[in-house]
PDB file of C-alpha atoms in Angstrom:
ATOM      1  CA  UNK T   1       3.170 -14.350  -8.158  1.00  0.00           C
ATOM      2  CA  UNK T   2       6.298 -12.594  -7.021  1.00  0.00           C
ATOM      3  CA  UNK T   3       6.862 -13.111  -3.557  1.00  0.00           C
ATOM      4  CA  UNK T   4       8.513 -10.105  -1.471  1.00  0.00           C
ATOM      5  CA  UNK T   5      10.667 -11.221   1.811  1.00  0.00           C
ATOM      6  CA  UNK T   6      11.954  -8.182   3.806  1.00  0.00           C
ATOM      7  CA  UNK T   7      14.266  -8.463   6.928  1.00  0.00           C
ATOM      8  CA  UNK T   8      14.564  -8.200   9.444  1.00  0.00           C
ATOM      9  CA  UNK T   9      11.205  -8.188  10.642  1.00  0.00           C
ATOM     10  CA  UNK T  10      11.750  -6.293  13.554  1.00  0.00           C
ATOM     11  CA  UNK T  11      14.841  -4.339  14.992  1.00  0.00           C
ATOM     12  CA  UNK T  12      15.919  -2.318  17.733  1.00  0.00           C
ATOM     13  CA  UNK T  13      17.753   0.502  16.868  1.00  0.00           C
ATOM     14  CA  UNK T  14      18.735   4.053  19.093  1.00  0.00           C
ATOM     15  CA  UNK T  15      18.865   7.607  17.591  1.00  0.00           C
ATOM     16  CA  UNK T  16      21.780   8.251  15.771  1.00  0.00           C
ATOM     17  CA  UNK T  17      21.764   4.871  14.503  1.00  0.00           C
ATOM     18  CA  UNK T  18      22.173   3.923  10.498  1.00  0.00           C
ATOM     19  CA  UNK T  19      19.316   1.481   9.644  1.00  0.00           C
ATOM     20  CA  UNK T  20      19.373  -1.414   6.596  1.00  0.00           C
ATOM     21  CA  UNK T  21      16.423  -2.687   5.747  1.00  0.00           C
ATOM     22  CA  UNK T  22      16.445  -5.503   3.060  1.00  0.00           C
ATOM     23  CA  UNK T  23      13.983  -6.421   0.052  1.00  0.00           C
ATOM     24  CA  UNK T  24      14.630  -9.888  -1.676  1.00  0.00           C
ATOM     25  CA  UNK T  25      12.184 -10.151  -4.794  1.00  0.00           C
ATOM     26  CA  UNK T  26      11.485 -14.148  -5.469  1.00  0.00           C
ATOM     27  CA  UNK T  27      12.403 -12.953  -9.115  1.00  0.00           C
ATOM     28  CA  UNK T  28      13.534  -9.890 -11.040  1.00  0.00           C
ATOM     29  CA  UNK T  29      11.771  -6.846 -10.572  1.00  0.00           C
ATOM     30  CA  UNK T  30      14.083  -4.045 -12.465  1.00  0.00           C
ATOM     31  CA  UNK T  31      14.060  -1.136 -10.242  1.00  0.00           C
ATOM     32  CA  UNK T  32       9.994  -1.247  -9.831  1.00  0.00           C
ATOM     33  CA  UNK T  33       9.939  -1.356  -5.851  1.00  0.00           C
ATOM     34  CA  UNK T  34       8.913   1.705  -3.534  1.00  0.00           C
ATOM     35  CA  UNK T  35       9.317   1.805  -0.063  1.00  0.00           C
ATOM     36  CA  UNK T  36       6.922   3.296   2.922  1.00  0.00           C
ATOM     37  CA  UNK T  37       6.414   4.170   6.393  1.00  0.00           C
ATOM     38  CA  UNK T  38       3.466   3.932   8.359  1.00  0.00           C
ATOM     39  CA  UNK T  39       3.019   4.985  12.085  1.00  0.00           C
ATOM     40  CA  UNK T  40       0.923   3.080  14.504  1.00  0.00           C
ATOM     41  CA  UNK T  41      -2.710   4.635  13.661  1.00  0.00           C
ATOM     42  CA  UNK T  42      -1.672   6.641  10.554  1.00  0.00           C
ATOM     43  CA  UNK T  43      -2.002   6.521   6.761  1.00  0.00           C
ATOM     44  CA  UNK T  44       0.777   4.786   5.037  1.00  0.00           C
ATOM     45  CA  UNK T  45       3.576   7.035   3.236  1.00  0.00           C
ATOM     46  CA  UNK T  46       5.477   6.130   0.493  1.00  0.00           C
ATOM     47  CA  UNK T  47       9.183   6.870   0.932  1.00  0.00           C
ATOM     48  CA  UNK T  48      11.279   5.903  -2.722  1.00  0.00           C
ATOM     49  CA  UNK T  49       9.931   5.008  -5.562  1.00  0.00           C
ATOM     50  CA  UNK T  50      11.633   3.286  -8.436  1.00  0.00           C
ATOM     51  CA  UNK T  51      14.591   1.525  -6.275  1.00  0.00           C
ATOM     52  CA  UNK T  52      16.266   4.672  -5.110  1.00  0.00           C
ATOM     53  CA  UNK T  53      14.076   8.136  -5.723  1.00  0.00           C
ATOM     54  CA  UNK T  54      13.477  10.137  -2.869  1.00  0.00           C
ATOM     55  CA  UNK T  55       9.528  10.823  -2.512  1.00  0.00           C
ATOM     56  CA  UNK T  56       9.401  15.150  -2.553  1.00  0.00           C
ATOM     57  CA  UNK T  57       9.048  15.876   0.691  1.00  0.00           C
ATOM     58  CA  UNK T  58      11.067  12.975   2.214  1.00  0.00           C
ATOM     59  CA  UNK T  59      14.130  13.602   4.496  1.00  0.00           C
ATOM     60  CA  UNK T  60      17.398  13.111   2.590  1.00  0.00           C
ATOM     61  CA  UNK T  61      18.472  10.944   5.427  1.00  0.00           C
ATOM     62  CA  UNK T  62      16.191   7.789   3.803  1.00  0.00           C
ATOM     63  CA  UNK T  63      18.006   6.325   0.909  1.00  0.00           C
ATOM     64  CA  UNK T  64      17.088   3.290  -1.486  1.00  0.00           C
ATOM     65  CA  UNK T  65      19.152   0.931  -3.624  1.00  0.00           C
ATOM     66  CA  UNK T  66      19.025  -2.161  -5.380  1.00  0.00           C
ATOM     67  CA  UNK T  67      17.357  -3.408  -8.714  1.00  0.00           C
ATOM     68  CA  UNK T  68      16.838  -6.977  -9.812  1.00  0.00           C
ATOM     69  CA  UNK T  69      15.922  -9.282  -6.575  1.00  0.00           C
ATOM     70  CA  UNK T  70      17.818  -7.373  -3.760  1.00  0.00           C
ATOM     71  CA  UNK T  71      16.572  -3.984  -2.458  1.00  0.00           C
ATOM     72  CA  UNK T  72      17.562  -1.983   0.534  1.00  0.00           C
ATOM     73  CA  UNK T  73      15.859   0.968   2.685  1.00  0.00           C
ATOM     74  CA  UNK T  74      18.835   2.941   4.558  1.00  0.00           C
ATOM     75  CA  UNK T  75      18.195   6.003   7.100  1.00  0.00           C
ATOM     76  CA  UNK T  76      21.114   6.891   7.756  1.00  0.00           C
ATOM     77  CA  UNK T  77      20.735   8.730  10.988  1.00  0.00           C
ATOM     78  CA  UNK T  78      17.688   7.397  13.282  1.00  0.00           C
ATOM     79  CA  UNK T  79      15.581   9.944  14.462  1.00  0.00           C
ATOM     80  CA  UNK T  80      12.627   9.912  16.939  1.00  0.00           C
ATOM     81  CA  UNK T  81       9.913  10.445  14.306  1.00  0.00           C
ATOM     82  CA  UNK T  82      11.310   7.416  12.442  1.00  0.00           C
ATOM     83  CA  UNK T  83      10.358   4.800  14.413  1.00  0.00           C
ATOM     84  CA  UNK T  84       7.271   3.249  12.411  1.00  0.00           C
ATOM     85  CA  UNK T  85       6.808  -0.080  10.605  1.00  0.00           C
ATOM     86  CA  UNK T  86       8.596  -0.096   7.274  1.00  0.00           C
ATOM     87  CA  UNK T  87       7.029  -2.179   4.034  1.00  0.00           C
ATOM     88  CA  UNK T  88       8.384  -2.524   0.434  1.00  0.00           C
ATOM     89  CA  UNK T  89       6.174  -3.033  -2.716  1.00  0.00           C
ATOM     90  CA  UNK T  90       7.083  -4.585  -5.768  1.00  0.00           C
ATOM     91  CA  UNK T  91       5.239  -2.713  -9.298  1.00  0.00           C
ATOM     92  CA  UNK T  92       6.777  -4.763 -11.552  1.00  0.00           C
ATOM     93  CA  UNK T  93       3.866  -6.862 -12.537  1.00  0.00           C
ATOM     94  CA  UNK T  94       0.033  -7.759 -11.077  1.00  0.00           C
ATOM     95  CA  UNK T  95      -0.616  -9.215  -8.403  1.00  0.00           C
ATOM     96  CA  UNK T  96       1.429  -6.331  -6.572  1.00  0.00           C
ATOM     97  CA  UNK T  97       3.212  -7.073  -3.625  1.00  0.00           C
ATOM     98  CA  UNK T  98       3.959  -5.931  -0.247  1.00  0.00           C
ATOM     99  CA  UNK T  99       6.753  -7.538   1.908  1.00  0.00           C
ATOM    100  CA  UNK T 100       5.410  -8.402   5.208  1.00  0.00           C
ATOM    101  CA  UNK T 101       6.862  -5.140   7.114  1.00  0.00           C
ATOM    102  CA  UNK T 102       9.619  -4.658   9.486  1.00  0.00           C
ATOM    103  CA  UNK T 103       9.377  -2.508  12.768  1.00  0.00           C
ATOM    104  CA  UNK T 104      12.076  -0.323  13.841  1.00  0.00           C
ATOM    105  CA  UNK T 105      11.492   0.171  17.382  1.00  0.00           C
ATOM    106  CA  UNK T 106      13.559   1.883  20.267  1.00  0.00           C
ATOM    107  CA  UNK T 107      16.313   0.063  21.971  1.00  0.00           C
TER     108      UNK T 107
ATOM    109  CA  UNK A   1      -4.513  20.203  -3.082  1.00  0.00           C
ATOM    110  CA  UNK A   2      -4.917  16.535  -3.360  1.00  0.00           C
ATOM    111  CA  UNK A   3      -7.070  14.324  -1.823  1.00  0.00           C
ATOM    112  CA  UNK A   4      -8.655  10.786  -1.913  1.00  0.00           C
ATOM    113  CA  UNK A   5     -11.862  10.486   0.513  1.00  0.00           C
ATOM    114  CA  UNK A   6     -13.314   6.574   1.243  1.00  0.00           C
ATOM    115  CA  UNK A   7     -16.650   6.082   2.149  1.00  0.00           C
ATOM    116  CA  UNK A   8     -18.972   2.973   2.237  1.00  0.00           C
ATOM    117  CA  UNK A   9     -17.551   0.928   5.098  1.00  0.00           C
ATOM    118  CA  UNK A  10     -19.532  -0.671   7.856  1.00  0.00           C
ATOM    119  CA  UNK A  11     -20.556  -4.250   9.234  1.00  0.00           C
ATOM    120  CA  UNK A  12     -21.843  -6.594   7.084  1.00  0.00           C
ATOM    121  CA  UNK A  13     -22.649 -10.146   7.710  1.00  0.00           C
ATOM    122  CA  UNK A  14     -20.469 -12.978   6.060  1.00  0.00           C
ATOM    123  CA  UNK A  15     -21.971 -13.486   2.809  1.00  0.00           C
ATOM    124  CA  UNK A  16     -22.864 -10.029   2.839  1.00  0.00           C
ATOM    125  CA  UNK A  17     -21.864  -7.567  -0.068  1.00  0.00           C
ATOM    126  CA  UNK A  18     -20.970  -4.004   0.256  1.00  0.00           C
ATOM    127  CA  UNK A  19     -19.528  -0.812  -1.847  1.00  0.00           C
ATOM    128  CA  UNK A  20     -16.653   1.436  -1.352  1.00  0.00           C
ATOM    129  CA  UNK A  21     -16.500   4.830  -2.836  1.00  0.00           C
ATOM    130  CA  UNK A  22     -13.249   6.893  -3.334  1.00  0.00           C
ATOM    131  CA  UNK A  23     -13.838  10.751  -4.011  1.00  0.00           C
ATOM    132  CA  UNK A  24     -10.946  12.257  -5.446  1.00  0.00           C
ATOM    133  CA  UNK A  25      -9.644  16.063  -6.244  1.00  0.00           C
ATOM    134  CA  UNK A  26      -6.634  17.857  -6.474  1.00  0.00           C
ATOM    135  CA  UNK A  27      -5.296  15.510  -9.834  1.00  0.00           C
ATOM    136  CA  UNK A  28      -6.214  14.260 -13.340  1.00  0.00           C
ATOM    137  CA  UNK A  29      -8.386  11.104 -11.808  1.00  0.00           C
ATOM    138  CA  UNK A  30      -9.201  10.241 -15.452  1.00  0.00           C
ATOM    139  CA  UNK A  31      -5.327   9.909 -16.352  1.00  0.00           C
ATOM    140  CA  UNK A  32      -4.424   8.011 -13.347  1.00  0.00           C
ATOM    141  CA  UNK A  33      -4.598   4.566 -12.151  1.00  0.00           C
ATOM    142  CA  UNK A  34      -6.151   3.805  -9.082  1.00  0.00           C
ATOM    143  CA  UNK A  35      -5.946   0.831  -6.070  1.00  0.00           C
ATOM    144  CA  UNK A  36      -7.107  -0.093  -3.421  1.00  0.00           C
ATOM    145  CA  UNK A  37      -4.983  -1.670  -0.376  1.00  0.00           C
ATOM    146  CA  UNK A  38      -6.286  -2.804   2.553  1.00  0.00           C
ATOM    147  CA  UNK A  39      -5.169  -3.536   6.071  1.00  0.00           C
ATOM    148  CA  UNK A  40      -6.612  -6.045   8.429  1.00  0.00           C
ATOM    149  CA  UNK A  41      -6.324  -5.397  12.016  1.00  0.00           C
ATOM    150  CA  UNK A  42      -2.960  -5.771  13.657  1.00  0.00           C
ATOM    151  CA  UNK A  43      -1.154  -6.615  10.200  1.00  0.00           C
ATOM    152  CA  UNK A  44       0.767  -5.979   6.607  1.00  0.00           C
ATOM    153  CA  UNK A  45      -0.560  -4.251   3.788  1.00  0.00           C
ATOM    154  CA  UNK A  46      -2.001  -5.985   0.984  1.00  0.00           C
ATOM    155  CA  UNK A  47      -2.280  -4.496  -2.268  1.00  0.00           C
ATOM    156  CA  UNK A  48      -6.401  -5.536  -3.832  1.00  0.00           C
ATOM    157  CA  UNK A  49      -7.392  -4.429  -6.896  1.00  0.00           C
ATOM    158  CA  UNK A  50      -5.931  -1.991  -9.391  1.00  0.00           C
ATOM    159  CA  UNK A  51      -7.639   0.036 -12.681  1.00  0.00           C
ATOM    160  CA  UNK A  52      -6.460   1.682 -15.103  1.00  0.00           C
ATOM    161  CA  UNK A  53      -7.298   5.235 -16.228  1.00  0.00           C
ATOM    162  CA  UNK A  54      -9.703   4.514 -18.784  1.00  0.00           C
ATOM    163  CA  UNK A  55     -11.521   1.792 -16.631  1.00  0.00           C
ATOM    164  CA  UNK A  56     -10.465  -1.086 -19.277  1.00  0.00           C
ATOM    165  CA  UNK A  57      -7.761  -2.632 -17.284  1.00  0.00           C
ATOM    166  CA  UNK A  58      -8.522  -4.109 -13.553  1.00  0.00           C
ATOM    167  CA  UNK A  59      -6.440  -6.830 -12.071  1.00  0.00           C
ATOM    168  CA  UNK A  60      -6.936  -8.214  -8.913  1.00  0.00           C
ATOM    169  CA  UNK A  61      -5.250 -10.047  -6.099  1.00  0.00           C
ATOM    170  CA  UNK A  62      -6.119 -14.034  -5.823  1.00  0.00           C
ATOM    171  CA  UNK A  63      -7.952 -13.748  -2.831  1.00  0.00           C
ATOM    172  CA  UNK A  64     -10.506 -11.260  -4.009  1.00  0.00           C
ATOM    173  CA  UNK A  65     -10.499 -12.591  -7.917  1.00  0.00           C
ATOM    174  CA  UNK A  66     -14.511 -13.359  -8.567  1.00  0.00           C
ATOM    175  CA  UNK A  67     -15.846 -11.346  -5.462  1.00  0.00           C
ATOM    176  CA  UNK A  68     -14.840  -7.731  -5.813  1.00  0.00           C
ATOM    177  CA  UNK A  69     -15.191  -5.644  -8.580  1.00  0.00           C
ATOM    178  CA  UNK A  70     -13.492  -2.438  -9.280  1.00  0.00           C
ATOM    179  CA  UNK A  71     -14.622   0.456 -11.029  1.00  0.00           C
ATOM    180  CA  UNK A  72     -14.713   4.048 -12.116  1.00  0.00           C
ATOM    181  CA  UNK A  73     -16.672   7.233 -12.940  1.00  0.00           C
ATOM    182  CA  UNK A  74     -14.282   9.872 -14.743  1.00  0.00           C
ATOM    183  CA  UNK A  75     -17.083  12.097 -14.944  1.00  0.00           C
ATOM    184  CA  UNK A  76     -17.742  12.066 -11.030  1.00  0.00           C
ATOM    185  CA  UNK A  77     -13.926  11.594 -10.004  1.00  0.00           C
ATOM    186  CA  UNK A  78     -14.855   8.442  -7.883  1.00  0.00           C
ATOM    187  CA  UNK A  79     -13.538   4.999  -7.167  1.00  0.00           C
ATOM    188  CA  UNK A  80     -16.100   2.167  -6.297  1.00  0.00           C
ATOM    189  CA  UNK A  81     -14.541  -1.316  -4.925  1.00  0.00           C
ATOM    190  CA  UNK A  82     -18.367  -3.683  -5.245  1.00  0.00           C
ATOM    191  CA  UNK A  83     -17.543  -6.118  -2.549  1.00  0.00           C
ATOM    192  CA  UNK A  84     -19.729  -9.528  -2.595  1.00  0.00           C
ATOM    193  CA  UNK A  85     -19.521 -13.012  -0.633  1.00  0.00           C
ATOM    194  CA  UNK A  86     -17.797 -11.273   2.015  1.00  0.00           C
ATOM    195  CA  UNK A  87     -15.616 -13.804   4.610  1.00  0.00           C
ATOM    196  CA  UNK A  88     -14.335 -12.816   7.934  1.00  0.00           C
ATOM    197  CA  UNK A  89     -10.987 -12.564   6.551  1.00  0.00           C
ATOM    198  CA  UNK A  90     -12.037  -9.572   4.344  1.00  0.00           C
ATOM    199  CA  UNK A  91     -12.072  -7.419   7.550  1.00  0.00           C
ATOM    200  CA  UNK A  92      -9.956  -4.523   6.836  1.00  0.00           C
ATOM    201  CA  UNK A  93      -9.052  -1.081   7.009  1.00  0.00           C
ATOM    202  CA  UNK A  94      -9.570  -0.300   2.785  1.00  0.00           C
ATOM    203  CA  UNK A  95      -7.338   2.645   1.484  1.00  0.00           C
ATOM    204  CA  UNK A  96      -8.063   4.294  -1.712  1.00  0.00           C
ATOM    205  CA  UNK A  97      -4.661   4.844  -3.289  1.00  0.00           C
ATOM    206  CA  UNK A  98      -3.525   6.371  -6.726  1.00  0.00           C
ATOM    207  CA  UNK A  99      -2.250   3.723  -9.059  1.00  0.00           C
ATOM    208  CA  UNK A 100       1.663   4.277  -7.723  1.00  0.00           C
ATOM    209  CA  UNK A 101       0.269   4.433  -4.265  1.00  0.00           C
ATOM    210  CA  UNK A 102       1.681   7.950  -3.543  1.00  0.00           C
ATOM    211  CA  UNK A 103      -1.716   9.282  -3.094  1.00  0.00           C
ATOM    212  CA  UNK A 104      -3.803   7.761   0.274  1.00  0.00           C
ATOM    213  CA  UNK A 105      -7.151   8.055   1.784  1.00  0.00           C
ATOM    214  CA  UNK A 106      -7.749   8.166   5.907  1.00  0.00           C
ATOM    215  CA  UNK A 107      -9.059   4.558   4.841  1.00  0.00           C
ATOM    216  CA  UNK A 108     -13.058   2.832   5.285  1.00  0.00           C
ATOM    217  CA  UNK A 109     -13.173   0.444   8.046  1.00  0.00           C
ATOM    218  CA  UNK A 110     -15.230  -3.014   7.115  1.00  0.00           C
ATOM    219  CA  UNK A 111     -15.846  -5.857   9.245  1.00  0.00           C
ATOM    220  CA  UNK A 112     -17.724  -8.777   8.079  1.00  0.00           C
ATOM    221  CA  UNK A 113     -19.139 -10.672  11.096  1.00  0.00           C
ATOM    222  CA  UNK A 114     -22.574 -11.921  12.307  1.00  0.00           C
TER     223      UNK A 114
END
């Protein structure tokens, strides 16, 4: 199975701020990994798709990059709506995989 | 507009079994994949079971392999997870999703407990 390791798994960040979030794939993916954002309480909401498209709908401020084993989830200007617990999901191959989340909360 | 409805969820004991349904609208259900996730309390997503459009393919995380079975009815747009030898570690919030998870349903709560 591929195993999916995202970090951090937590961060502090401040409005304004640019945010990295990293992907590491335990073994090629291509550019099969989307990216989401789920709010304490809500539904989950996918982000990117393939690596790097933008999800219609989707603030220009996310970005994703990254194909092979190494994937990162930028926002490039925090804003208050965008603190939520992000998770990445490789659809390479089966078993699909989640990485374990990382939390972007207020500093 | 689209939209992916669960029902089916409740409390069952361990070694219980229990069925999901997913009714779906707003797409071509018969030309998409379809998943379920689920979420246990307090933690990560994990992706369960996927089939394909035509119903021939499923796959299946380890953890689930033998015990749940997924399923489809073109004809009725609806998803069915058949969930059986249920373990306290299968509570979860179960979300219907579309096969690239960009669709998702509100989710159906289960909790297996005695």
């Amino acid at each position: 199975d591929i195993q999916m390791t995202q970090s951090p798994s937590a961060m502090s960040a401040s409005v304004g701020d640019r945010v990295t979030i990293t992907c590491r794939a335990s073994q090629g993916i291509s550019n099969s990994l989307a990216w989401f954002q789920q709010k304490p309480g809500k539904v989950p909401k996918r982000l990117i798709y393939s690596a790097s498209s933008l999800q219609s709908g989707v603030p220009s401020r996310f970005s994703g990059s990254g194909s092979g084993t190494e994937f990162t989830l930028t926002i490039s200007s925090l804003q208050p709506e965008d603190f939520a617990t992000y998770y990445c999901l490789q659809h390479y191959t089966y078993p699909r995989t989640f990485g374990q989340g990382t939390k972007v909360e207020v500093k | 507009e689209v939209q992916v409805v669960e029902s089916g969820g409740g409390l069952v004991q361990p070694g219980g079994s229990l069925r999901l349904s997913c009714a779906a609208s707003g797409f071509t259900f018969s030309s998409s994949a379809m998943s379920w996730v689920r979420q246990a309390p307090g933690k990560g997503l994990e992706w369960v079971s996927t089939i394909s459009g035509g119903g021939l393919g499923t796959y299946y995380a380890d953890s689930v392999k033998g015990r749940f079975t997924i399923s489809r009815d073109n004809s009725k747009n609806t998803l069915y997870l058949q969930m059986s030898s249920l373990r306290a570690e299968d509570t979860a919030l179960y979300y219907c999703t579309d096969g690239d998870q960009a669709k998702w349903g509100q989710g159906a709560l289960v909790t297996v407990s005695s």
